[in-house]
Amino acid sequence: MRGDSRWRRISLGIALPVVAAIATLLVLWSASPGPVFAAPGAGVIIVGGDRDYPPYEFIDKYGHPAGFNVDLTKAIAEVMGMKVEFRLGGWSEMLDALKAGKVDILEGMSYSADRAKWVDFSPPHSIVSHALFGRRDSPPISSLEQLRGKKVIVHRSGIMNEYLAAHGFARNLVLTDTPADALRLLASGQDDYAVVAILPATYIIRENRLSNLVPVLNNVAIQRYGYAVRKGNAELLARFSEGLAILKKTGQFDAIHNKWLGVLEPQKFPWKMLLKYGAIVVVPLLLVLGSTVFWSRSLQRQVAQRTESLAKAVDELQLNQQQLLQADKMAALGILVSGVAHEINNPNGLILLDIPILRSAYADAVPILEERFREEGDFMLGGISYSRMRDEIPKILDEMQEGAKRIKRIVSDLKDFARRDDATGKERLELNDIVRTAIRLVEPSIRKATAHFTAEYAESLPSIVGNAQRIEQVIVNLIINACQALPDRERRIVVSTTFAPDSGTAIFRVRDEGVGIAPEHLSRLTDPFFTTKRDSGGTGLGLSVSAGIVKEHGGSLVFESQPGKGTVVTLTLPVIMEGNAV
């Protein structure tokens, strides 16, 4: 529209010959040393990107551009009426192509002050977090300073290549053409660590089955990630920024985000949909349940009139029915826990995202505050003197981040525990990891029950084979029982893991200094519906279900107790001996 109005004004008000004007423009253009940009819409816009940076942008198995960035660019082009052509290649190659004018815009580039000297950035469409990856046997790393003298693999010309080189790690770096090359090189046993963006690394590790790689240091750096053009190409950048804003307003951005990235992030819990479909499911279920209860009572009256030979069949039917009801209650509890976990994850995710930004903002403000402190003396900041706050603010930010991480771990453990698992498949497991997760789940019960809780873990404990959720359920049940047995908080609970090489078993043991169990009850502890805690809500199914799970895994559950002195419960599970496969 601006071009049309310009020509209209020329035709109405400019008396110079058209040929002379064109000749003048050609002379000026040939003398200009700067780049010349074509107006968006005048032709095809060449969009550059990385050929191997999934799930953001990559070449799929059919040889076509794919990923979050590609779909986002297509949607922007459609809504803004632009024609685009994708050219994906090596990242360093794409940077050179942008500098040389062979591509008009890069659809995914992390912001840095050095890059901002020669490119202009759009508002970020993503936030990319990088992590340090190592092999499972790699020494633990708690800070970047511990990488001095170690070989670190990074993506050539990537933002972390620049970031680590700027922080004095240039001699340590091993450069690869793609993040996938970096992770494969690390998995093969070469060099020490690799720094890769978390989402691409997760995608590459899963697709290439690099099961020996794990993150050893999260949030190494968090970068703003968006479109980038050569310095001065403001019109093209404005078109893409406008298109991005439109997609966010219309909801198309969320749809593309959820398609490629949403599976790795918590979603808002659909309460309205839950209520709608819950009513559809629950009302008929209540009717069926009511009918079942009525039928059950009627059946019991009929069975009571029959001969004693049918008594055993009636008992078995009643047992199965109550077990099914208990299973339904646990399934409903799992749905509730999963929903609450999602609701907690949403604000907690924002906290984890915002704290590094606050930390960076405070670091930028420190020189200004220090200068004022030197010139004017002490002053108030948030109602507290600056001389005190400058030491307290970093501690506050650290405490907030650690608290948010702890919330995330607890919520993750709750979701794993509550998730209904009907699969019978078994996998290689570490008993110590399962015990630690179970302790985190019941930590509030432990703190309420005792002030003297100890956990002792055997070193080099061989792996076991089984279902992690079901074994975790057994351990949770045993620890909860120990907590309920203590009469006051001064009594002790000790959990431990050991290895018995003679029997080839891993052992989990929980000792409590509780009220103990009467000798006549010891042999009946795993009987269905037997409980000494019925007045406090016990169902008698916990140890019965636990015993069944242990039996399925080829293990054993042994109880030792003396009234008034406490109880010892020993869980044994067969281990994977060297040379045996899962």
PDB file of N, CA, C and O in Angstrom, residues 490-556:
ATOM      1  N   GLU A 490      10.024 -39.152  69.699  1.00  0.00           N
ATOM      2  CA  GLU A 490      11.370 -39.475  70.170  1.00  0.00           C
ATOM      3  C   GLU A 490      11.792 -40.887  69.789  1.00  0.00           C
ATOM      4  O   GLU A 490      12.945 -41.252  69.961  1.00  0.00           O
ATOM      5  N   ARG A 491      10.861 -41.698  69.326  1.00  0.00           N
ATOM      6  CA  ARG A 491      11.200 -43.051  68.870  1.00  0.00           C
ATOM      7  C   ARG A 491      11.840 -42.986  67.486  1.00  0.00           C
ATOM      8  O   ARG A 491      11.587 -42.080  66.706  1.00  0.00           O
ATOM      9  N   ARG A 492      12.619 -43.993  67.158  1.00  0.00           N
ATOM     10  CA  ARG A 492      13.469 -43.984  65.966  1.00  0.00           C
ATOM     11  C   ARG A 492      12.920 -44.889  64.861  1.00  0.00           C
ATOM     12  O   ARG A 492      12.293 -45.916  65.130  1.00  0.00           O
ATOM     13  N   ILE A 493      13.190 -44.458  63.597  1.00  0.00           N
ATOM     14  CA  ILE A 493      12.951 -45.315  62.426  1.00  0.00           C
ATOM     15  C   ILE A 493      14.240 -45.330  61.600  1.00  0.00           C
ATOM     16  O   ILE A 493      14.819 -44.282  61.323  1.00  0.00           O
ATOM     17  N   VAL A 494      14.685 -46.533  61.210  1.00  0.00           N
ATOM     18  CA  VAL A 494      15.895 -46.686  60.404  1.00  0.00           C
ATOM     19  C   VAL A 494      15.551 -47.533  59.183  1.00  0.00           C
ATOM     20  O   VAL A 494      15.017 -48.640  59.326  1.00  0.00           O
ATOM     21  N   VAL A 495      15.823 -47.035  57.982  1.00  0.00           N
ATOM     22  CA  VAL A 495      15.680 -47.835  56.765  1.00  0.00           C
ATOM     23  C   VAL A 495      17.068 -48.042  56.176  1.00  0.00           C
ATOM     24  O   VAL A 495      17.950 -47.184  56.294  1.00  0.00           O
ATOM     25  N   SER A 496      17.276 -49.183  55.544  1.00  0.00           N
ATOM     26  CA  SER A 496      18.598 -49.491  55.003  1.00  0.00           C
ATOM     27  C   SER A 496      18.471 -50.437  53.820  1.00  0.00           C
ATOM     28  O   SER A 496      17.461 -51.139  53.669  1.00  0.00           O
ATOM     29  N   THR A 497      19.516 -50.416  52.969  1.00  0.00           N
ATOM     30  CA  THR A 497      19.617 -51.381  51.871  1.00  0.00           C
ATOM     31  C   THR A 497      20.950 -52.099  51.988  1.00  0.00           C
ATOM     32  O   THR A 497      21.966 -51.484  52.351  1.00  0.00           O
ATOM     33  N   THR A 498      20.943 -53.387  51.705  1.00  0.00           N
ATOM     34  CA  THR A 498      22.169 -54.184  51.727  1.00  0.00           C
ATOM     35  C   THR A 498      22.113 -55.205  50.607  1.00  0.00           C
ATOM     36  O   THR A 498      21.066 -55.411  49.978  1.00  0.00           O
ATOM     37  N   PHE A 499      23.256 -55.866  50.380  1.00  0.00           N
ATOM     38  CA  PHE A 499      23.345 -56.913  49.368  1.00  0.00           C
ATOM     39  C   PHE A 499      23.824 -58.198  50.027  1.00  0.00           C
ATOM     40  O   PHE A 499      24.802 -58.197  50.783  1.00  0.00           O
ATOM     41  N   ALA A 500      23.094 -59.295  49.765  1.00  0.00           N
ATOM     42  CA  ALA A 500      23.473 -60.613  50.290  1.00  0.00           C
ATOM     43  C   ALA A 500      24.023 -61.446  49.142  1.00  0.00           C
ATOM     44  O   ALA A 500      23.243 -62.035  48.362  1.00  0.00           O
ATOM     45  N   PRO A 501      25.340 -61.486  48.945  1.00  0.00           N
ATOM     46  CA  PRO A 501      25.902 -62.201  47.788  1.00  0.00           C
ATOM     47  C   PRO A 501      25.620 -63.704  47.810  1.00  0.00           C
ATOM     48  O   PRO A 501      25.510 -64.329  46.760  1.00  0.00           O
ATOM     49  N   ASP A 502      25.524 -64.292  49.019  1.00  0.00           N
ATOM     50  CA  ASP A 502      25.282 -65.741  49.091  1.00  0.00           C
ATOM     51  C   ASP A 502      23.946 -66.121  48.478  1.00  0.00           C
ATOM     52  O   ASP A 502      23.833 -67.133  47.768  1.00  0.00           O
ATOM     53  N   SER A 503      22.913 -65.320  48.745  1.00  0.00           N
ATOM     54  CA  SER A 503      21.586 -65.625  48.214  1.00  0.00           C
ATOM     55  C   SER A 503      21.288 -64.864  46.923  1.00  0.00           C
ATOM     56  O   SER A 503      20.245 -65.083  46.288  1.00  0.00           O
ATOM     57  N   GLY A 504      22.189 -63.942  46.534  1.00  0.00           N
ATOM     58  CA  GLY A 504      21.960 -63.163  45.318  1.00  0.00           C
ATOM     59  C   GLY A 504      20.737 -62.275  45.422  1.00  0.00           C
ATOM     60  O   GLY A 504      19.959 -62.168  44.467  1.00  0.00           O
ATOM     61  N   THR A 505      20.569 -61.611  46.580  1.00  0.00           N
ATOM     62  CA  THR A 505      19.390 -60.769  46.787  1.00  0.00           C
ATOM     63  C   THR A 505      19.787 -59.388  47.284  1.00  0.00           C
ATOM     64  O   THR A 505      20.785 -59.231  47.994  1.00  0.00           O
ATOM     65  N   ALA A 506      18.981 -58.410  46.882  1.00  0.00           N
ATOM     66  CA  ALA A 506      19.061 -57.069  47.452  1.00  0.00           C
ATOM     67  C   ALA A 506      18.047 -56.999  48.584  1.00  0.00           C
ATOM     68  O   ALA A 506      16.937 -57.505  48.465  1.00  0.00           O
ATOM     69  N   ILE A 507      18.432 -56.352  49.685  1.00  0.00           N
ATOM     70  CA  ILE A 507      17.595 -56.351  50.882  1.00  0.00           C
ATOM     71  C   ILE A 507      17.241 -54.926  51.262  1.00  0.00           C
ATOM     72  O   ILE A 507      18.113 -54.048  51.334  1.00  0.00           O
ATOM     73  N   PHE A 508      15.953 -54.700  51.491  1.00  0.00           N
ATOM     74  CA  PHE A 508      15.480 -53.440  52.068  1.00  0.00           C
ATOM     75  C   PHE A 508      14.923 -53.773  53.441  1.00  0.00           C
ATOM     76  O   PHE A 508      14.106 -54.678  53.590  1.00  0.00           O
ATOM     77  N   ARG A 509      15.345 -53.032  54.460  1.00  0.00           N
ATOM     78  CA  ARG A 509      14.922 -53.320  55.825  1.00  0.00           C
ATOM     79  C   ARG A 509      14.481 -52.022  56.494  1.00  0.00           C
ATOM     80  O   ARG A 509      15.129 -50.991  56.356  1.00  0.00           O
ATOM     81  N   VAL A 510      13.356 -52.083  57.221  1.00  0.00           N
ATOM     82  CA  VAL A 510      12.881 -50.933  57.981  1.00  0.00           C
ATOM     83  C   VAL A 510      12.698 -51.357  59.433  1.00  0.00           C
ATOM     84  O   VAL A 510      12.016 -52.344  59.713  1.00  0.00           O
ATOM     85  N   ARG A 511      13.371 -50.632  60.349  1.00  0.00           N
ATOM     86  CA  ARG A 511      13.278 -50.913  61.783  1.00  0.00           C
ATOM     87  C   ARG A 511      12.574 -49.740  62.454  1.00  0.00           C
ATOM     88  O   ARG A 511      12.894 -48.584  62.182  1.00  0.00           O
ATOM     89  N   ASP A 512      11.621 -50.035  63.332  1.00  0.00           N
ATOM     90  CA  ASP A 512      10.995 -48.968  64.104  1.00  0.00           C
ATOM     91  C   ASP A 512      11.004 -49.324  65.583  1.00  0.00           C
ATOM     92  O   ASP A 512      11.070 -50.504  65.942  1.00  0.00           O
ATOM     93  N   GLU A 513      10.960 -48.321  66.434  1.00  0.00           N
ATOM     94  CA  GLU A 513      10.911 -48.505  67.889  1.00  0.00           C
ATOM     95  C   GLU A 513       9.490 -48.250  68.369  1.00  0.00           C
ATOM     96  O   GLU A 513       9.248 -47.547  69.356  1.00  0.00           O
ATOM     97  N   GLY A 514       8.530 -48.853  67.643  1.00  0.00           N
ATOM     98  CA  GLY A 514       7.130 -48.631  67.931  1.00  0.00           C
ATOM     99  C   GLY A 514       6.564 -49.599  68.948  1.00  0.00           C
ATOM    100  O   GLY A 514       7.296 -50.242  69.716  1.00  0.00           O
ATOM    101  N   VAL A 515       5.249 -49.726  68.937  1.00  0.00           N
ATOM    102  CA  VAL A 515       4.555 -50.529  69.953  1.00  0.00           C
ATOM    103  C   VAL A 515       4.701 -52.029  69.713  1.00  0.00           C
ATOM    104  O   VAL A 515       4.417 -52.839  70.597  1.00  0.00           O
ATOM    105  N   GLY A 516       5.140 -52.417  68.497  1.00  0.00           N
ATOM    106  CA  GLY A 516       5.332 -53.829  68.222  1.00  0.00           C
ATOM    107  C   GLY A 516       4.039 -54.537  67.849  1.00  0.00           C
ATOM    108  O   GLY A 516       2.949 -53.956  67.828  1.00  0.00           O
ATOM    109  N   ILE A 517       4.166 -55.827  67.533  1.00  0.00           N
ATOM    110  CA  ILE A 517       3.035 -56.653  67.092  1.00  0.00           C
ATOM    111  C   ILE A 517       2.949 -57.883  67.986  1.00  0.00           C
ATOM    112  O   ILE A 517       3.967 -58.531  68.283  1.00  0.00           O
ATOM    113  N   ALA A 518       1.749 -58.199  68.387  1.00  0.00           N
ATOM    114  CA  ALA A 518       1.550 -59.382  69.237  1.00  0.00           C
ATOM    115  C   ALA A 518       1.944 -60.650  68.481  1.00  0.00           C
ATOM    116  O   ALA A 518       1.703 -60.750  67.268  1.00  0.00           O
ATOM    117  N   PRO A 519       2.542 -61.638  69.146  1.00  0.00           N
ATOM    118  CA  PRO A 519       2.993 -62.866  68.462  1.00  0.00           C
ATOM    119  C   PRO A 519       1.872 -63.573  67.695  1.00  0.00           C
ATOM    120  O   PRO A 519       2.109 -64.121  66.611  1.00  0.00           O
ATOM    121  N   GLU A 520       0.653 -63.570  68.245  1.00  0.00           N
ATOM    122  CA  GLU A 520      -0.430 -64.292  67.572  1.00  0.00           C
ATOM    123  C   GLU A 520      -0.875 -63.607  66.283  1.00  0.00           C
ATOM    124  O   GLU A 520      -1.595 -64.213  65.474  1.00  0.00           O
ATOM    125  N   HIS A 521      -0.456 -62.340  66.079  1.00  0.00           N
ATOM    126  CA  HIS A 521      -0.860 -61.625  64.869  1.00  0.00           C
ATOM    127  C   HIS A 521       0.180 -61.708  63.750  1.00  0.00           C
ATOM    128  O   HIS A 521      -0.139 -61.409  62.598  1.00  0.00           O
ATOM    129  N   LEU A 522       1.425 -62.087  64.078  1.00  0.00           N
ATOM    130  CA  LEU A 522       2.498 -62.061  63.088  1.00  0.00           C
ATOM    131  C   LEU A 522       2.187 -62.909  61.859  1.00  0.00           C
ATOM    132  O   LEU A 522       2.435 -62.511  60.716  1.00  0.00           O
ATOM    133  N   SER A 523       1.614 -64.089  62.053  1.00  0.00           N
ATOM    134  CA  SER A 523       1.369 -65.009  60.939  1.00  0.00           C
ATOM    135  C   SER A 523       0.212 -64.562  60.065  1.00  0.00           C
ATOM    136  O   SER A 523       0.026 -65.084  58.967  1.00  0.00           O
ATOM    137  N   ARG A 524      -0.587 -63.588  60.525  1.00  0.00           N
ATOM    138  CA  ARG A 524      -1.768 -63.176  59.768  1.00  0.00           C
ATOM    139  C   ARG A 524      -1.615 -61.783  59.132  1.00  0.00           C
ATOM    140  O   ARG A 524      -2.567 -61.259  58.561  1.00  0.00           O
ATOM    141  N   LEU A 525      -0.429 -61.201  59.216  1.00  0.00           N
ATOM    142  CA  LEU A 525      -0.259 -59.813  58.771  1.00  0.00           C
ATOM    143  C   LEU A 525      -0.573 -59.623  57.293  1.00  0.00           C
ATOM    144  O   LEU A 525      -1.047 -58.562  56.884  1.00  0.00           O
ATOM    145  N   THR A 526      -0.291 -60.624  56.455  1.00  0.00           N
ATOM    146  CA  THR A 526      -0.515 -60.469  55.011  1.00  0.00           C
ATOM    147  C   THR A 526      -1.848 -61.062  54.562  1.00  0.00           C
ATOM    148  O   THR A 526      -2.112 -61.134  53.359  1.00  0.00           O
ATOM    149  N   ASP A 527      -2.702 -61.488  55.540  1.00  0.00           N
ATOM    150  CA  ASP A 527      -4.029 -61.990  55.159  1.00  0.00           C
ATOM    151  C   ASP A 527      -4.895 -60.826  54.685  1.00  0.00           C
ATOM    152  O   ASP A 527      -4.882 -59.745  55.293  1.00  0.00           O
ATOM    153  N   PRO A 528      -5.684 -61.012  53.613  1.00  0.00           N
ATOM    154  CA  PRO A 528      -6.566 -59.929  53.165  1.00  0.00           C
ATOM    155  C   PRO A 528      -7.542 -59.513  54.273  1.00  0.00           C
ATOM    156  O   PRO A 528      -8.138 -60.347  54.946  1.00  0.00           O
ATOM    157  N   PHE A 529      -7.653 -58.188  54.469  1.00  0.00           N
ATOM    158  CA  PHE A 529      -8.606 -57.571  55.390  1.00  0.00           C
ATOM    159  C   PHE A 529      -8.292 -57.810  56.869  1.00  0.00           C
ATOM    160  O   PHE A 529      -9.093 -57.472  57.727  1.00  0.00           O
ATOM    161  N   PHE A 530      -7.117 -58.380  57.162  1.00  0.00           N
ATOM    162  CA  PHE A 530      -6.720 -58.472  58.560  1.00  0.00           C
ATOM    163  C   PHE A 530      -6.003 -57.188  58.945  1.00  0.00           C
ATOM    164  O   PHE A 530      -5.037 -56.775  58.298  1.00  0.00           O
ATOM    165  N   THR A 531      -6.461 -56.514  60.006  1.00  0.00           N
ATOM    166  CA  THR A 531      -5.828 -55.280  60.454  1.00  0.00           C
ATOM    167  C   THR A 531      -6.072 -55.083  61.938  1.00  0.00           C
ATOM    168  O   THR A 531      -7.101 -55.492  62.476  1.00  0.00           O
ATOM    169  N   THR A 532      -5.088 -54.476  62.606  1.00  0.00           N
ATOM    170  CA  THR A 532      -5.236 -54.081  64.010  1.00  0.00           C
ATOM    171  C   THR A 532      -5.552 -52.592  64.112  1.00  0.00           C
ATOM    172  O   THR A 532      -5.597 -52.042  65.202  1.00  0.00           O
ATOM    173  N   LYS A 533      -5.754 -51.916  62.942  1.00  0.00           N
ATOM    174  CA  LYS A 533      -5.990 -50.470  62.920  1.00  0.00           C
ATOM    175  C   LYS A 533      -7.334 -50.129  62.301  1.00  0.00           C
ATOM    176  O   LYS A 533      -7.494 -49.073  61.700  1.00  0.00           O
ATOM    177  N   ARG A 534      -8.316 -51.014  62.425  1.00  0.00           N
ATOM    178  CA  ARG A 534      -9.607 -50.763  61.788  1.00  0.00           C
ATOM    179  C   ARG A 534     -10.288 -49.522  62.355  1.00  0.00           C
ATOM    180  O   ARG A 534     -10.974 -48.779  61.645  1.00  0.00           O
ATOM    181  N   ASP A 535     -10.070 -49.256  63.681  1.00  0.00           N
ATOM    182  CA  ASP A 535     -10.691 -48.074  64.293  1.00  0.00           C
ATOM    183  C   ASP A 535     -10.138 -46.775  63.720  1.00  0.00           C
ATOM    184  O   ASP A 535     -10.819 -45.742  63.732  1.00  0.00           O
ATOM    185  N   SER A 536      -8.897 -46.807  63.192  1.00  0.00           N
ATOM    186  CA  SER A 536      -8.282 -45.591  62.642  1.00  0.00           C
ATOM    187  C   SER A 536      -8.349 -45.550  61.128  1.00  0.00           C
ATOM    188  O   SER A 536      -7.662 -44.763  60.485  1.00  0.00           O
ATOM    189  N   GLY A 537      -9.174 -46.415  60.532  1.00  0.00           N
ATOM    190  CA  GLY A 537      -9.383 -46.353  59.086  1.00  0.00           C
ATOM    191  C   GLY A 537      -8.643 -47.399  58.297  1.00  0.00           C
ATOM    192  O   GLY A 537      -8.671 -47.381  57.063  1.00  0.00           O
ATOM    193  N   GLY A 538      -7.954 -48.342  58.936  1.00  0.00           N
ATOM    194  CA  GLY A 538      -7.234 -49.377  58.206  1.00  0.00           C
ATOM    195  C   GLY A 538      -8.176 -50.339  57.514  1.00  0.00           C
ATOM    196  O   GLY A 538      -9.232 -50.681  58.035  1.00  0.00           O
ATOM    197  N   THR A 539      -7.770 -50.780  56.301  1.00  0.00           N
ATOM    198  CA  THR A 539      -8.608 -51.715  55.538  1.00  0.00           C
ATOM    199  C   THR A 539      -8.080 -53.137  55.587  1.00  0.00           C
ATOM    200  O   THR A 539      -8.802 -54.073  55.229  1.00  0.00           O
ATOM    201  N   GLY A 540      -6.827 -53.321  55.950  1.00  0.00           N
ATOM    202  CA  GLY A 540      -6.262 -54.662  55.964  1.00  0.00           C
ATOM    203  C   GLY A 540      -5.805 -55.138  54.598  1.00  0.00           C
ATOM    204  O   GLY A 540      -5.501 -56.315  54.428  1.00  0.00           O
ATOM    205  N   LEU A 541      -5.747 -54.230  53.607  1.00  0.00           N
ATOM    206  CA  LEU A 541      -5.334 -54.627  52.266  1.00  0.00           C
ATOM    207  C   LEU A 541      -3.883 -54.258  51.963  1.00  0.00           C
ATOM    208  O   LEU A 541      -3.300 -54.804  51.035  1.00  0.00           O
ATOM    209  N   GLY A 542      -3.292 -53.314  52.705  1.00  0.00           N
ATOM    210  CA  GLY A 542      -1.954 -52.818  52.383  1.00  0.00           C
ATOM    211  C   GLY A 542      -0.905 -53.912  52.334  1.00  0.00           C
ATOM    212  O   GLY A 542      -0.243 -54.102  51.310  1.00  0.00           O
ATOM    213  N   LEU A 543      -0.745 -54.652  53.431  1.00  0.00           N
ATOM    214  CA  LEU A 543       0.279 -55.699  53.463  1.00  0.00           C
ATOM    215  C   LEU A 543      -0.098 -56.891  52.595  1.00  0.00           C
ATOM    216  O   LEU A 543       0.778 -57.576  52.058  1.00  0.00           O
ATOM    217  N   SER A 544      -1.393 -57.137  52.421  1.00  0.00           N
ATOM    218  CA  SER A 544      -1.826 -58.228  51.542  1.00  0.00           C
ATOM    219  C   SER A 544      -1.425 -57.940  50.102  1.00  0.00           C
ATOM    220  O   SER A 544      -0.861 -58.799  49.406  1.00  0.00           O
ATOM    221  N   VAL A 545      -1.720 -56.717  49.632  1.00  0.00           N
ATOM    222  CA  VAL A 545      -1.320 -56.328  48.280  1.00  0.00           C
ATOM    223  C   VAL A 545       0.199 -56.315  48.153  1.00  0.00           C
ATOM    224  O   VAL A 545       0.761 -56.774  47.155  1.00  0.00           O
ATOM    225  N   SER A 546       0.887 -55.812  49.179  1.00  0.00           N
ATOM    226  CA  SER A 546       2.347 -55.767  49.143  1.00  0.00           C
ATOM    227  C   SER A 546       2.940 -57.167  49.023  1.00  0.00           C
ATOM    228  O   SER A 546       3.882 -57.396  48.240  1.00  0.00           O
ATOM    229  N   ALA A 547       2.396 -58.108  49.789  1.00  0.00           N
ATOM    230  CA  ALA A 547       2.898 -59.481  49.724  1.00  0.00           C
ATOM    231  C   ALA A 547       2.703 -60.060  48.333  1.00  0.00           C
ATOM    232  O   ALA A 547       3.571 -60.782  47.812  1.00  0.00           O
ATOM    233  N   GLY A 548       1.563 -59.766  47.695  1.00  0.00           N
ATOM    234  CA  GLY A 548       1.323 -60.246  46.338  1.00  0.00           C
ATOM    235  C   GLY A 548       2.325 -59.670  45.350  1.00  0.00           C
ATOM    236  O   GLY A 548       2.823 -60.375  44.456  1.00  0.00           O
ATOM    237  N   ILE A 549       2.636 -58.370  45.485  1.00  0.00           N
ATOM    238  CA  ILE A 549       3.610 -57.736  44.589  1.00  0.00           C
ATOM    239  C   ILE A 549       4.988 -58.357  44.776  1.00  0.00           C
ATOM    240  O   ILE A 549       5.693 -58.667  43.799  1.00  0.00           O
ATOM    241  N   VAL A 550       5.389 -58.562  46.028  1.00  0.00           N
ATOM    242  CA  VAL A 550       6.701 -59.155  46.306  1.00  0.00           C
ATOM    243  C   VAL A 550       6.783 -60.568  45.730  1.00  0.00           C
ATOM    244  O   VAL A 550       7.801 -60.964  45.142  1.00  0.00           O
ATOM    245  N   LYS A 551       5.705 -61.334  45.844  1.00  0.00           N
ATOM    246  CA  LYS A 551       5.689 -62.692  45.303  1.00  0.00           C
ATOM    247  C   LYS A 551       5.844 -62.677  43.792  1.00  0.00           C
ATOM    248  O   LYS A 551       6.555 -63.509  43.209  1.00  0.00           O
ATOM    249  N   GLU A 552       5.171 -61.727  43.114  1.00  0.00           N
ATOM    250  CA  GLU A 552       5.288 -61.595  41.655  1.00  0.00           C
ATOM    251  C   GLU A 552       6.738 -61.334  41.236  1.00  0.00           C
ATOM    252  O   GLU A 552       7.146 -61.727  40.141  1.00  0.00           O
ATOM    253  N   HIS A 553       7.510 -60.652  42.085  1.00  0.00           N
ATOM    254  CA  HIS A 553       8.896 -60.315  41.768  1.00  0.00           C
ATOM    255  C   HIS A 553       9.893 -61.362  42.275  1.00  0.00           C
ATOM    256  O   HIS A 553      11.105 -61.128  42.241  1.00  0.00           O
ATOM    257  N   GLY A 554       9.388 -62.496  42.780  1.00  0.00           N
ATOM    258  CA  GLY A 554      10.279 -63.560  43.242  1.00  0.00           C
ATOM    259  C   GLY A 554      10.980 -63.251  44.542  1.00  0.00           C
ATOM    260  O   GLY A 554      12.032 -63.834  44.828  1.00  0.00           O
ATOM    261  N   GLY A 555      10.429 -62.356  45.338  1.00  0.00           N
ATOM    262  CA  GLY A 555      11.059 -61.973  46.589  1.00  0.00           C
ATOM    263  C   GLY A 555      10.324 -62.492  47.806  1.00  0.00           C
ATOM    264  O   GLY A 555       9.444 -63.361  47.708  1.00  0.00           O
ATOM    265  N   SER A 556      10.668 -61.958  48.976  1.00  0.00           N
ATOM    266  CA  SER A 556      10.040 -62.392  50.226  1.00  0.00           C
ATOM    267  C   SER A 556       9.870 -61.206  51.150  1.00  0.00           C
ATOM    268  O   SER A 556      10.574 -60.197  51.037  1.00  0.00           O
TER     269      SER A 556
END
